[in-house]
CSV table of C-alpha atoms in Angstrom, one decimal:
chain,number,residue,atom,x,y,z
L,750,UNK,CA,0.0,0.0,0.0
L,751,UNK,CA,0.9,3.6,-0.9
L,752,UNK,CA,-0.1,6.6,0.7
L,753,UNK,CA,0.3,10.4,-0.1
L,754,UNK,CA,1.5,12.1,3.1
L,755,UNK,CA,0.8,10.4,7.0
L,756,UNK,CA,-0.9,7.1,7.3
L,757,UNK,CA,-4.2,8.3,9.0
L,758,UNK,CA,-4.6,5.1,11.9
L,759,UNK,CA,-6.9,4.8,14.5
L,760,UNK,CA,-5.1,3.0,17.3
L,761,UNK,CA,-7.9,0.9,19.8
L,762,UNK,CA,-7.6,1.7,23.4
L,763,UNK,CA,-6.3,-2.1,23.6
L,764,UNK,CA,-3.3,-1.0,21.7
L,765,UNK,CA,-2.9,2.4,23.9
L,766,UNK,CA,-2.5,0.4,26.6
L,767,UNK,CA,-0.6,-2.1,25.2
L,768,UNK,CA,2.0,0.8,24.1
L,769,UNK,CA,2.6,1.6,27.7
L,770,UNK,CA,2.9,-1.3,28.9
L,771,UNK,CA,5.6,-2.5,26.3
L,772,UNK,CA,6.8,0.6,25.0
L,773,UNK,CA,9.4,-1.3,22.6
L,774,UNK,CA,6.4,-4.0,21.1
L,775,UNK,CA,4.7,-3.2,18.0
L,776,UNK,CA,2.1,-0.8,19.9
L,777,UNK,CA,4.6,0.8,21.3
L,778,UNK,CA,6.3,1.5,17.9
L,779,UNK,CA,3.1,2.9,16.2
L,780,UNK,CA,2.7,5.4,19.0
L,781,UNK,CA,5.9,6.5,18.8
L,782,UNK,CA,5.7,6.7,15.0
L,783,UNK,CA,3.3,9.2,16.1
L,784,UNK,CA,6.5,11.7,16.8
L,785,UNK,CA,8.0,11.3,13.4
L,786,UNK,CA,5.3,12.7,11.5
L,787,UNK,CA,4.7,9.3,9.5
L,788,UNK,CA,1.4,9.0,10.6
L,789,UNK,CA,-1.2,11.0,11.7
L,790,UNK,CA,-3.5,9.3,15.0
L,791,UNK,CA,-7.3,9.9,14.3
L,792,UNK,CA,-9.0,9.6,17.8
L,793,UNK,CA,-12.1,10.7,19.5
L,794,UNK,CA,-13.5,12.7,22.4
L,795,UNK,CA,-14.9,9.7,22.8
L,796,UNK,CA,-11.9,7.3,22.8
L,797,UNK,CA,-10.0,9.5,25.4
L,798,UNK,CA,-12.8,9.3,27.8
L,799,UNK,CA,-12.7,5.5,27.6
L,800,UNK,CA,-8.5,5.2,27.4
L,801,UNK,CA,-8.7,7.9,30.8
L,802,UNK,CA,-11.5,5.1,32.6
L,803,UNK,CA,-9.1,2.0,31.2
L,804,UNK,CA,-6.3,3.2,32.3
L,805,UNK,CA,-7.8,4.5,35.9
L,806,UNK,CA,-8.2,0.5,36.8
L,807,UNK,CA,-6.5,-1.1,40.0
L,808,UNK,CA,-4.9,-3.3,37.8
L,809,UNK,CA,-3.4,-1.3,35.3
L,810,UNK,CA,-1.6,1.5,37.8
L,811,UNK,CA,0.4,-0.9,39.3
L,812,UNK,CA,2.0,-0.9,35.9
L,813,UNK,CA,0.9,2.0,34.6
L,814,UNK,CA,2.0,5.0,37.0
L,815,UNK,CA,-0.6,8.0,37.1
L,816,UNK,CA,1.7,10.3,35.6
L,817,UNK,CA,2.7,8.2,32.7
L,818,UNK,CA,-1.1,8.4,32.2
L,819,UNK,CA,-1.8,11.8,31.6
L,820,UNK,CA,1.0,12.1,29.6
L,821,UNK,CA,-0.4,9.8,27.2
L,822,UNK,CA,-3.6,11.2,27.5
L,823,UNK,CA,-2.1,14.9,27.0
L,824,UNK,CA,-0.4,14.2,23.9
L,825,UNK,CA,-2.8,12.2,22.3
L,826,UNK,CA,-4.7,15.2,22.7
L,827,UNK,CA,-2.1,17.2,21.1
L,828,UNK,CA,-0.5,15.2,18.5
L,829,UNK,CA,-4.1,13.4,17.5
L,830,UNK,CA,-6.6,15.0,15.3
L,831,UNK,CA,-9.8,14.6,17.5
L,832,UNK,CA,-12.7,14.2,15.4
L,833,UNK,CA,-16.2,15.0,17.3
L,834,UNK,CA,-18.9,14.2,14.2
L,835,UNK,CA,-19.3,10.7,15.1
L,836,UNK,CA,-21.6,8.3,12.4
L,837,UNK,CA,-24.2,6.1,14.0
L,838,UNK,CA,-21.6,2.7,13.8
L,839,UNK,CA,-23.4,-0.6,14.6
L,840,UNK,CA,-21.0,-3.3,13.3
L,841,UNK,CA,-19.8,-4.6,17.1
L,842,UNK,CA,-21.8,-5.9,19.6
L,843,UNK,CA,-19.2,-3.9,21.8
L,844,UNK,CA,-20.4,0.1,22.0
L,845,UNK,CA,-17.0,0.8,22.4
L,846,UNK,CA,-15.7,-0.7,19.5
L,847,UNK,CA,-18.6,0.7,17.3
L,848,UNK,CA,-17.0,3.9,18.7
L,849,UNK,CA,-13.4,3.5,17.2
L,850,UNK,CA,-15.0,2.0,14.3
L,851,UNK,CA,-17.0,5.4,14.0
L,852,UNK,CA,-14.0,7.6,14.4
L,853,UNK,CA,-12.0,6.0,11.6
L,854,UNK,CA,-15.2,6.3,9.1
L,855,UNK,CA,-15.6,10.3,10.4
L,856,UNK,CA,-12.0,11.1,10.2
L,857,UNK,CA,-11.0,8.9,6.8
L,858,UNK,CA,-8.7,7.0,8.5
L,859,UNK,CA,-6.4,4.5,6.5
L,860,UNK,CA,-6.1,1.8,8.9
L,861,UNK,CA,-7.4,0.7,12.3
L,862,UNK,CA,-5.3,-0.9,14.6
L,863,UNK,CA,-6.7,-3.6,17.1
L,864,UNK,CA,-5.6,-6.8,19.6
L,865,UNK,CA,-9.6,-7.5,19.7
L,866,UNK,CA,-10.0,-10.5,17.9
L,867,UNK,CA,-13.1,-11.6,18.7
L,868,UNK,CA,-15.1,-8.0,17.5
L,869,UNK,CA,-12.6,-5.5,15.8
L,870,UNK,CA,-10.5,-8.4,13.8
L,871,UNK,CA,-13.1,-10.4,13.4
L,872,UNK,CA,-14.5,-7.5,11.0
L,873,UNK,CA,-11.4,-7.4,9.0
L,874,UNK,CA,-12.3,-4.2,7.7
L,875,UNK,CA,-14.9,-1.1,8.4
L,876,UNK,CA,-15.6,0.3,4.6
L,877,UNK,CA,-12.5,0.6,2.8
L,878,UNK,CA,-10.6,0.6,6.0
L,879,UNK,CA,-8.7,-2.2,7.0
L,880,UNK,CA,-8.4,-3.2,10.5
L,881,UNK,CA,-4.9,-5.0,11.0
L,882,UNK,CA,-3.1,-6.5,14.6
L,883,UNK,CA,-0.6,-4.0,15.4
L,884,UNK,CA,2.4,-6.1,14.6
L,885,UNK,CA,0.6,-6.3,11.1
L,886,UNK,CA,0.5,-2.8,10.7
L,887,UNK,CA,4.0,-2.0,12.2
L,888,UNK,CA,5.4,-4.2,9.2
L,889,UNK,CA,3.2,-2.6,6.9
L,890,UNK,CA,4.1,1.0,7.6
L,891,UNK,CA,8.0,-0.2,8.7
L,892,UNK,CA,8.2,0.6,12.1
């Protein structure tokens, strides 16, 4: 695949996570991609509400310290281009995934990037828009 400028991606709050929690793994590697201007996160109002809930869970600080947090948090808000005209998105039985679905489709997002296999994956794509593992899409965008 060829693309004219940033790779537009929509990384799932599974992936978010996942990028903190191994930093040097492929999710980690897309977010970090993030800095180099070779691709361009597409998120939601939305999405940040659910990744600030995920990532306020028992089980998650104790890997996952506050601060490291709201940094995420403040430069996805930064760095991301936050789209707020949301489609109506009924494709998962999971709202939240209908969510991240409807964020690619409102900001024309080139890929969505997912570890939910038994909703997101399962789908395989969302319109045009293919919805790849993140070590999938690490290889395909060489990072």
């Amino acid at each position: 695949m060829q693309w004219r400028g940033p790779v537009r991606i929509v990384l799932d709050t599974n992936i978010l996570v996942s990028a903190l929690l191994s930093p040097d793994g492929p999710p980690g590697r897309l977010l970090a991609a993030l800095k180099h201007d070779r691709v361009t996160l597409v998120t939601s109002i939305a999405q940040l509400s659910e990744l600030r809930v995920v990532l306020s869970r028992e089980h998650l600080r104790a890997d996952i310290p506050p601060e490291d947090a709201e940094d995420l948090l403040a430069g996805l808000e930064v760095v991301g281009e936050v789209v707020t005209d949301l489609p109506p998105v009924t494709l998962s039985p999971d709202p939240d995934d209908n969510l991240i679905l409807a964020a690619a489709i409102s900001g024309r997002a080139d890929l969505v990037v997912s570890g939910d296999k038994r909703h997101m994956l399962a789908l395989g794509q969302v319109g045009d828009i293919p919805i790849l593992t993140a070590s999938a899409a690490a290889a395909l965008l060489h990072v």
